[in-house]
Amino acid sequence: HSMPKRAAKAVEAVEPEEEKGFDKEQNIVSGLRFEEQIRKLDIELERKKNQIQKEYEIKKQKYYQQRLEQTCRVPRFWSQAILNHPDIHDMLNNSEMDCFEHLVQFKMQDISDGDIQGRRYIFKFSKN
């Protein structure tokens, strides 16, 4: 069985990397440059995602306020919501649970100060 001429030429044209003057060190350095560019793009992506998230958090503020006003009209809304949450309920002792009976308002506030990201929880209680 003989190989077609085209296939024979293709096989002959393939040379091992070492025979082509392959410089392993140079390729590693080039690869590192690509990695640096990828890392820069990842940083840019993260910044843009944060910008978009901040933009939408601002847009959501009016709805948070409307929700807050609505939930304040429902007696014991937040105390029941928090005390009925299985994870939170298990962390509270009886005196803490009693305090939550006086909770009239609960708000979350996103904090963004430079590289610091977080959330503040604000509890407002009635006089007891």
Short mmCIF file of N, CA and C in Angstrom, two decimals:
data_model
loop_
_atom_site.label_atom_id
_atom_site.label_comp_id
_atom_site.label_asym_id
_atom_site.label_seq_id
_atom_site.Cartn_x
_atom_site.Cartn_y
_atom_site.Cartn_z
N HIS A 1 0.83 -1.18 0.00
CA HIS A 1 0.00 0.00 0.00
C HIS A 1 0.87 1.24 0.00
N SER A 2 0.68 2.08 -0.94
CA SER A 2 1.48 3.31 -0.97
C SER A 2 0.60 4.49 -0.53
N MET A 3 1.24 5.51 0.08
CA MET A 3 0.52 6.70 0.54
C MET A 3 0.33 7.64 -0.64
N PRO A 4 -0.78 8.36 -0.64
CA PRO A 4 -0.94 9.38 -1.67
C PRO A 4 0.15 10.44 -1.51
N LYS A 5 0.51 11.09 -2.60
CA LYS A 5 1.60 12.07 -2.57
C LYS A 5 1.32 13.22 -1.60
N ARG A 6 0.10 13.73 -1.55
CA ARG A 6 -0.23 14.84 -0.64
C ARG A 6 0.03 14.45 0.81
N ALA A 7 -0.42 13.30 1.21
CA ALA A 7 -0.24 12.86 2.59
C ALA A 7 1.24 12.70 2.90
N ALA A 8 2.00 12.19 1.97
CA ALA A 8 3.44 12.01 2.19
C ALA A 8 4.11 13.35 2.39
N LYS A 9 3.73 14.35 1.63
CA LYS A 9 4.32 15.68 1.79
C LYS A 9 3.97 16.26 3.15
N ALA A 10 2.74 16.08 3.59
CA ALA A 10 2.32 16.62 4.88
C ALA A 10 3.11 15.99 6.01
N VAL A 11 3.34 14.71 5.93
CA VAL A 11 4.10 14.01 6.96
C VAL A 11 5.54 14.48 6.95
N GLU A 12 6.10 14.68 5.78
CA GLU A 12 7.48 15.13 5.68
C GLU A 12 7.66 16.55 6.20
N ALA A 13 6.63 17.39 6.07
CA ALA A 13 6.73 18.79 6.48
C ALA A 13 6.73 18.94 8.00
N VAL A 14 6.25 17.96 8.72
CA VAL A 14 6.19 18.05 10.19
C VAL A 14 7.55 17.71 10.76
N GLU A 15 8.08 18.64 11.54
CA GLU A 15 9.38 18.43 12.18
C GLU A 15 9.20 18.55 13.69
N PRO A 16 9.98 17.85 14.45
CA PRO A 16 9.92 18.02 15.90
C PRO A 16 10.26 19.46 16.27
N GLU A 17 9.69 19.94 17.39
CA GLU A 17 9.89 21.32 17.83
C GLU A 17 11.37 21.67 17.99
N GLU A 18 12.17 20.75 18.51
CA GLU A 18 13.58 21.04 18.75
C GLU A 18 14.32 21.35 17.45
N GLU A 19 13.89 20.73 16.36
CA GLU A 19 14.58 20.92 15.09
C GLU A 19 14.21 22.24 14.42
N LYS A 20 13.16 22.94 14.87
CA LYS A 20 12.74 24.19 14.26
C LYS A 20 13.39 25.38 14.96
N GLY A 21 14.30 25.15 15.84
CA GLY A 21 14.89 26.25 16.58
C GLY A 21 13.97 26.70 17.71
N PHE A 22 13.23 25.77 18.25
CA PHE A 22 12.29 26.04 19.34
C PHE A 22 13.05 26.53 20.57
N ASP A 23 12.67 27.69 21.07
CA ASP A 23 13.30 28.26 22.25
C ASP A 23 12.30 28.19 23.41
N LYS A 24 12.48 27.20 24.25
CA LYS A 24 11.55 26.95 25.34
C LYS A 24 11.44 28.16 26.27
N GLU A 25 12.55 28.75 26.62
CA GLU A 25 12.56 29.89 27.53
C GLU A 25 11.81 31.09 26.95
N GLN A 26 12.03 31.35 25.67
CA GLN A 26 11.36 32.47 25.01
C GLN A 26 9.84 32.24 24.99
N ASN A 27 9.42 31.01 24.74
CA ASN A 27 8.00 30.71 24.72
C ASN A 27 7.37 30.84 26.10
N ILE A 28 8.11 30.49 27.13
CA ILE A 28 7.60 30.65 28.50
C ILE A 28 7.41 32.13 28.80
N VAL A 29 8.39 32.95 28.45
CA VAL A 29 8.29 34.40 28.66
C VAL A 29 7.10 34.96 27.88
N SER A 30 6.94 34.53 26.64
CA SER A 30 5.80 34.99 25.84
C SER A 30 4.49 34.57 26.48
N GLY A 31 4.44 33.35 26.97
CA GLY A 31 3.24 32.86 27.65
C GLY A 31 2.91 33.68 28.88
N LEU A 32 3.94 34.08 29.61
CA LEU A 32 3.72 34.91 30.80
C LEU A 32 3.16 36.28 30.41
N ARG A 33 3.59 36.81 29.28
CA ARG A 33 3.03 38.08 28.81
C ARG A 33 1.54 37.93 28.51
N PHE A 34 1.16 36.81 27.92
CA PHE A 34 -0.26 36.57 27.67
C PHE A 34 -1.03 36.50 28.98
N GLU A 35 -0.46 35.81 29.95
CA GLU A 35 -1.11 35.70 31.25
C GLU A 35 -1.30 37.07 31.89
N GLU A 36 -0.32 37.94 31.75
CA GLU A 36 -0.41 39.30 32.30
C GLU A 36 -1.55 40.06 31.62
N GLN A 37 -1.69 39.91 30.31
CA GLN A 37 -2.77 40.58 29.59
C GLN A 37 -4.13 40.03 30.03
N ILE A 38 -4.21 38.73 30.22
CA ILE A 38 -5.45 38.11 30.69
C ILE A 38 -5.79 38.63 32.08
N ARG A 39 -4.78 38.75 32.95
CA ARG A 39 -4.99 39.25 34.31
C ARG A 39 -5.50 40.69 34.27
N LYS A 40 -4.94 41.51 33.40
CA LYS A 40 -5.39 42.90 33.26
C LYS A 40 -6.84 42.96 32.82
N LEU A 41 -7.21 42.08 31.88
CA LEU A 41 -8.61 42.04 31.43
C LEU A 41 -9.54 41.60 32.55
N ASP A 42 -9.10 40.65 33.36
CA ASP A 42 -9.91 40.21 34.50
C ASP A 42 -10.13 41.35 35.49
N ILE A 43 -9.09 42.15 35.73
CA ILE A 43 -9.21 43.30 36.63
C ILE A 43 -10.19 44.32 36.05
N GLU A 44 -10.07 44.59 34.75
CA GLU A 44 -10.98 45.53 34.08
C GLU A 44 -12.42 45.02 34.15
N LEU A 45 -12.61 43.73 33.92
CA LEU A 45 -13.94 43.12 34.00
C LEU A 45 -14.53 43.31 35.40
N GLU A 46 -13.74 43.07 36.43
CA GLU A 46 -14.22 43.20 37.80
C GLU A 46 -14.62 44.64 38.09
N ARG A 47 -13.83 45.60 37.64
CA ARG A 47 -14.17 47.03 37.83
C ARG A 47 -15.50 47.37 37.15
N LYS A 48 -15.66 46.91 35.93
CA LYS A 48 -16.88 47.21 35.18
C LYS A 48 -18.09 46.55 35.84
N LYS A 49 -17.93 45.32 36.31
CA LYS A 49 -19.02 44.65 37.01
C LYS A 49 -19.41 45.43 38.26
N ASN A 50 -18.42 45.92 38.99
CA ASN A 50 -18.70 46.71 40.20
C ASN A 50 -19.43 48.00 39.85
N GLN A 51 -19.02 48.65 38.76
CA GLN A 51 -19.69 49.88 38.32
C GLN A 51 -21.16 49.61 38.00
N ILE A 52 -21.40 48.55 37.26
CA ILE A 52 -22.77 48.20 36.88
C ILE A 52 -23.58 47.85 38.11
N GLN A 53 -22.99 47.10 39.03
CA GLN A 53 -23.70 46.73 40.25
C GLN A 53 -24.08 47.97 41.05
N LYS A 54 -23.15 48.92 41.19
CA LYS A 54 -23.45 50.16 41.91
C LYS A 54 -24.58 50.92 41.24
N GLU A 55 -24.54 50.98 39.92
CA GLU A 55 -25.58 51.68 39.15
C GLU A 55 -26.95 51.09 39.44
N TYR A 56 -27.04 49.77 39.46
CA TYR A 56 -28.33 49.12 39.69
C TYR A 56 -28.74 49.17 41.16
N GLU A 57 -27.80 49.21 42.06
CA GLU A 57 -28.15 49.38 43.47
C GLU A 57 -28.80 50.74 43.68
N ILE A 58 -28.30 51.75 43.01
CA ILE A 58 -28.90 53.08 43.09
C ILE A 58 -30.32 53.05 42.53
N LYS A 59 -30.51 52.38 41.40
CA LYS A 59 -31.84 52.27 40.80
C LYS A 59 -32.82 51.54 41.71
N LYS A 60 -32.33 50.58 42.50
CA LYS A 60 -33.20 49.79 43.37
C LYS A 60 -33.60 50.52 44.65
N GLN A 61 -32.91 51.62 44.98
CA GLN A 61 -33.15 52.30 46.25
C GLN A 61 -34.60 52.73 46.43
N LYS A 62 -35.23 53.25 45.39
CA LYS A 62 -36.62 53.71 45.56
C LYS A 62 -37.54 52.53 45.88
N TYR A 63 -37.25 51.36 45.33
CA TYR A 63 -38.08 50.19 45.62
C TYR A 63 -37.82 49.67 47.02
N TYR A 64 -36.58 49.76 47.46
CA TYR A 64 -36.28 49.40 48.84
C TYR A 64 -37.06 50.30 49.80
N GLN A 65 -37.09 51.59 49.49
CA GLN A 65 -37.81 52.54 50.34
C GLN A 65 -39.31 52.24 50.34
N GLN A 66 -39.86 51.97 49.18
CA GLN A 66 -41.29 51.63 49.09
C GLN A 66 -41.59 50.35 49.86
N ARG A 67 -40.71 49.37 49.75
CA ARG A 67 -40.89 48.12 50.49
C ARG A 67 -40.83 48.39 51.99
N LEU A 68 -39.89 49.23 52.40
CA LEU A 68 -39.76 49.57 53.80
C LEU A 68 -41.03 50.20 54.33
N GLU A 69 -41.58 51.15 53.59
CA GLU A 69 -42.82 51.80 54.00
C GLU A 69 -43.97 50.80 54.08
N GLN A 70 -44.03 49.88 53.15
CA GLN A 70 -45.10 48.88 53.13
C GLN A 70 -44.97 47.92 54.31
N THR A 71 -43.77 47.44 54.58
CA THR A 71 -43.59 46.48 55.67
C THR A 71 -43.81 47.13 57.04
N CYS A 72 -43.57 48.43 57.15
CA CYS A 72 -43.79 49.12 58.43
C CYS A 72 -45.28 49.16 58.79
N ARG A 73 -46.14 49.01 57.81
CA ARG A 73 -47.59 49.01 58.06
C ARG A 73 -48.08 47.67 58.61
N VAL A 74 -47.28 46.64 58.47
CA VAL A 74 -47.68 45.31 58.94
C VAL A 74 -47.12 45.10 60.34
N PRO A 75 -48.00 44.97 61.35
CA PRO A 75 -47.50 44.80 62.72
C PRO A 75 -46.59 43.56 62.84
N ARG A 76 -45.47 43.75 63.50
CA ARG A 76 -44.51 42.70 63.82
C ARG A 76 -43.97 41.99 62.58
N PHE A 77 -43.99 42.64 61.42
CA PHE A 77 -43.52 42.00 60.20
C PHE A 77 -42.07 41.52 60.33
N TRP A 78 -41.16 42.45 60.68
CA TRP A 78 -39.75 42.09 60.71
C TRP A 78 -39.42 41.15 61.86
N SER A 79 -40.05 41.33 62.99
CA SER A 79 -39.76 40.41 64.10
C SER A 79 -40.15 38.99 63.72
N GLN A 80 -41.31 38.83 63.10
CA GLN A 80 -41.73 37.49 62.68
C GLN A 80 -40.85 36.93 61.57
N ALA A 81 -40.49 37.78 60.63
CA ALA A 81 -39.64 37.32 59.52
C ALA A 81 -38.29 36.83 60.05
N ILE A 82 -37.71 37.58 60.96
CA ILE A 82 -36.40 37.20 61.50
C ILE A 82 -36.51 36.01 62.43
N LEU A 83 -37.49 36.03 63.32
CA LEU A 83 -37.62 34.92 64.28
C LEU A 83 -38.03 33.62 63.60
N ASN A 84 -38.69 33.69 62.47
CA ASN A 84 -39.09 32.47 61.75
C ASN A 84 -38.00 31.94 60.83
N HIS A 85 -36.94 32.71 60.64
CA HIS A 85 -35.83 32.24 59.80
C HIS A 85 -35.06 31.18 60.58
N PRO A 86 -34.93 29.95 60.04
CA PRO A 86 -34.31 28.85 60.81
C PRO A 86 -32.87 29.12 61.23
N ASP A 87 -32.08 29.73 60.38
CA ASP A 87 -30.68 29.97 60.74
C ASP A 87 -30.54 31.02 61.83
N ILE A 88 -31.34 32.08 61.74
CA ILE A 88 -31.25 33.15 62.73
C ILE A 88 -31.86 32.70 64.05
N HIS A 89 -32.99 32.05 63.98
CA HIS A 89 -33.68 31.61 65.20
C HIS A 89 -32.77 30.77 66.08
N ASP A 90 -32.00 29.89 65.48
CA ASP A 90 -31.12 29.01 66.25
C ASP A 90 -29.96 29.75 66.90
N MET A 91 -29.65 30.96 66.44
CA MET A 91 -28.53 31.72 67.01
C MET A 91 -28.96 32.61 68.18
N LEU A 92 -30.26 32.77 68.39
CA LEU A 92 -30.75 33.71 69.40
C LEU A 92 -31.16 32.99 70.68
N ASN A 93 -30.89 33.64 71.82
CA ASN A 93 -31.40 33.11 73.08
C ASN A 93 -32.74 33.78 73.38
N ASN A 94 -33.40 33.39 74.47
CA ASN A 94 -34.75 33.88 74.77
C ASN A 94 -34.81 35.39 74.96
N SER A 95 -33.83 35.98 75.65
CA SER A 95 -33.89 37.43 75.87
C SER A 95 -33.70 38.19 74.55
N GLU A 96 -32.86 37.65 73.67
CA GLU A 96 -32.69 38.28 72.35
C GLU A 96 -33.97 38.17 71.53
N MET A 97 -34.64 37.02 71.62
CA MET A 97 -35.90 36.85 70.90
C MET A 97 -36.93 37.84 71.41
N ASP A 98 -36.95 38.07 72.72
CA ASP A 98 -37.88 39.05 73.29
C ASP A 98 -37.61 40.44 72.72
N CYS A 99 -36.34 40.79 72.55
CA CYS A 99 -35.99 42.10 71.98
C CYS A 99 -36.54 42.24 70.56
N PHE A 100 -36.48 41.17 69.80
CA PHE A 100 -36.94 41.24 68.41
C PHE A 100 -38.45 41.45 68.31
N GLU A 101 -39.17 41.19 69.38
CA GLU A 101 -40.61 41.47 69.37
C GLU A 101 -40.86 42.97 69.23
N HIS A 102 -39.87 43.80 69.54
CA HIS A 102 -40.00 45.26 69.46
C HIS A 102 -39.37 45.83 68.18
N LEU A 103 -38.93 44.97 67.29
CA LEU A 103 -38.33 45.42 66.03
C LEU A 103 -39.41 45.98 65.12
N VAL A 104 -39.25 47.22 64.70
CA VAL A 104 -40.25 47.84 63.82
C VAL A 104 -39.71 48.11 62.42
N GLN A 105 -38.39 48.13 62.29
CA GLN A 105 -37.82 48.43 60.98
C GLN A 105 -36.47 47.76 60.84
N PHE A 106 -36.23 47.24 59.66
CA PHE A 106 -34.95 46.57 59.37
C PHE A 106 -34.53 47.02 57.98
N LYS A 107 -33.28 47.50 57.87
CA LYS A 107 -32.76 47.94 56.58
C LYS A 107 -31.36 47.37 56.39
N MET A 108 -31.03 47.14 55.14
CA MET A 108 -29.66 46.77 54.78
C MET A 108 -29.10 47.91 53.96
N GLN A 109 -27.85 48.22 54.22
CA GLN A 109 -27.18 49.31 53.50
C GLN A 109 -25.87 48.77 52.95
N ASP A 110 -25.71 48.84 51.64
CA ASP A 110 -24.45 48.41 51.03
C ASP A 110 -23.39 49.47 51.29
N ILE A 111 -22.20 49.00 51.63
CA ILE A 111 -21.08 49.89 51.90
C ILE A 111 -20.04 49.67 50.82
N SER A 112 -19.61 50.74 50.22
CA SER A 112 -18.56 50.67 49.21
C SER A 112 -17.63 51.84 49.44
N ASP A 113 -16.47 51.54 49.99
CA ASP A 113 -15.49 52.57 50.29
C ASP A 113 -14.16 52.13 49.69
N GLY A 114 -13.93 52.52 48.45
CA GLY A 114 -12.70 52.10 47.77
C GLY A 114 -12.74 50.60 47.52
N ASP A 115 -11.77 49.90 48.06
CA ASP A 115 -11.69 48.45 47.88
C ASP A 115 -12.53 47.70 48.90
N ILE A 116 -13.07 48.42 49.88
CA ILE A 116 -13.85 47.77 50.94
C ILE A 116 -15.31 47.67 50.50
N GLN A 117 -15.81 46.46 50.49
CA GLN A 117 -17.20 46.20 50.15
C GLN A 117 -17.84 45.51 51.35
N GLY A 118 -19.08 45.84 51.62
CA GLY A 118 -19.75 45.18 52.73
C GLY A 118 -21.20 45.59 52.81
N ARG A 119 -21.81 45.21 53.91
CA ARG A 119 -23.22 45.50 54.11
C ARG A 119 -23.43 45.84 55.58
N ARG A 120 -24.23 46.86 55.82
CA ARG A 120 -24.57 47.27 57.18
C ARG A 120 -26.03 46.90 57.41
N TYR A 121 -26.32 46.34 58.56
CA TYR A 121 -27.68 45.99 58.93
C TYR A 121 -28.15 46.97 59.98
N ILE A 122 -29.29 47.60 59.73
CA ILE A 122 -29.80 48.63 60.63
C ILE A 122 -31.13 48.14 61.21
N PHE A 123 -31.19 48.05 62.52
CA PHE A 123 -32.39 47.61 63.23
C PHE A 123 -32.97 48.80 63.98
N LYS A 124 -34.27 49.01 63.86
CA LYS A 124 -34.94 50.07 64.61
C LYS A 124 -36.00 49.41 65.48
N PHE A 125 -35.94 49.72 66.77
CA PHE A 125 -36.85 49.11 67.74
C PHE A 125 -37.80 50.15 68.31
N SER A 126 -38.99 49.68 68.68
CA SER A 126 -39.92 50.56 69.39
C SER A 126 -39.49 50.63 70.85
N LYS A 127 -40.00 51.61 71.56
CA LYS A 127 -39.70 51.69 73.00
C LYS A 127 -40.40 50.53 73.68
N ASN A 128 -39.71 49.94 74.65
CA ASN A 128 -40.33 48.82 75.36
C ASN A 128 -40.40 49.09 76.84
#
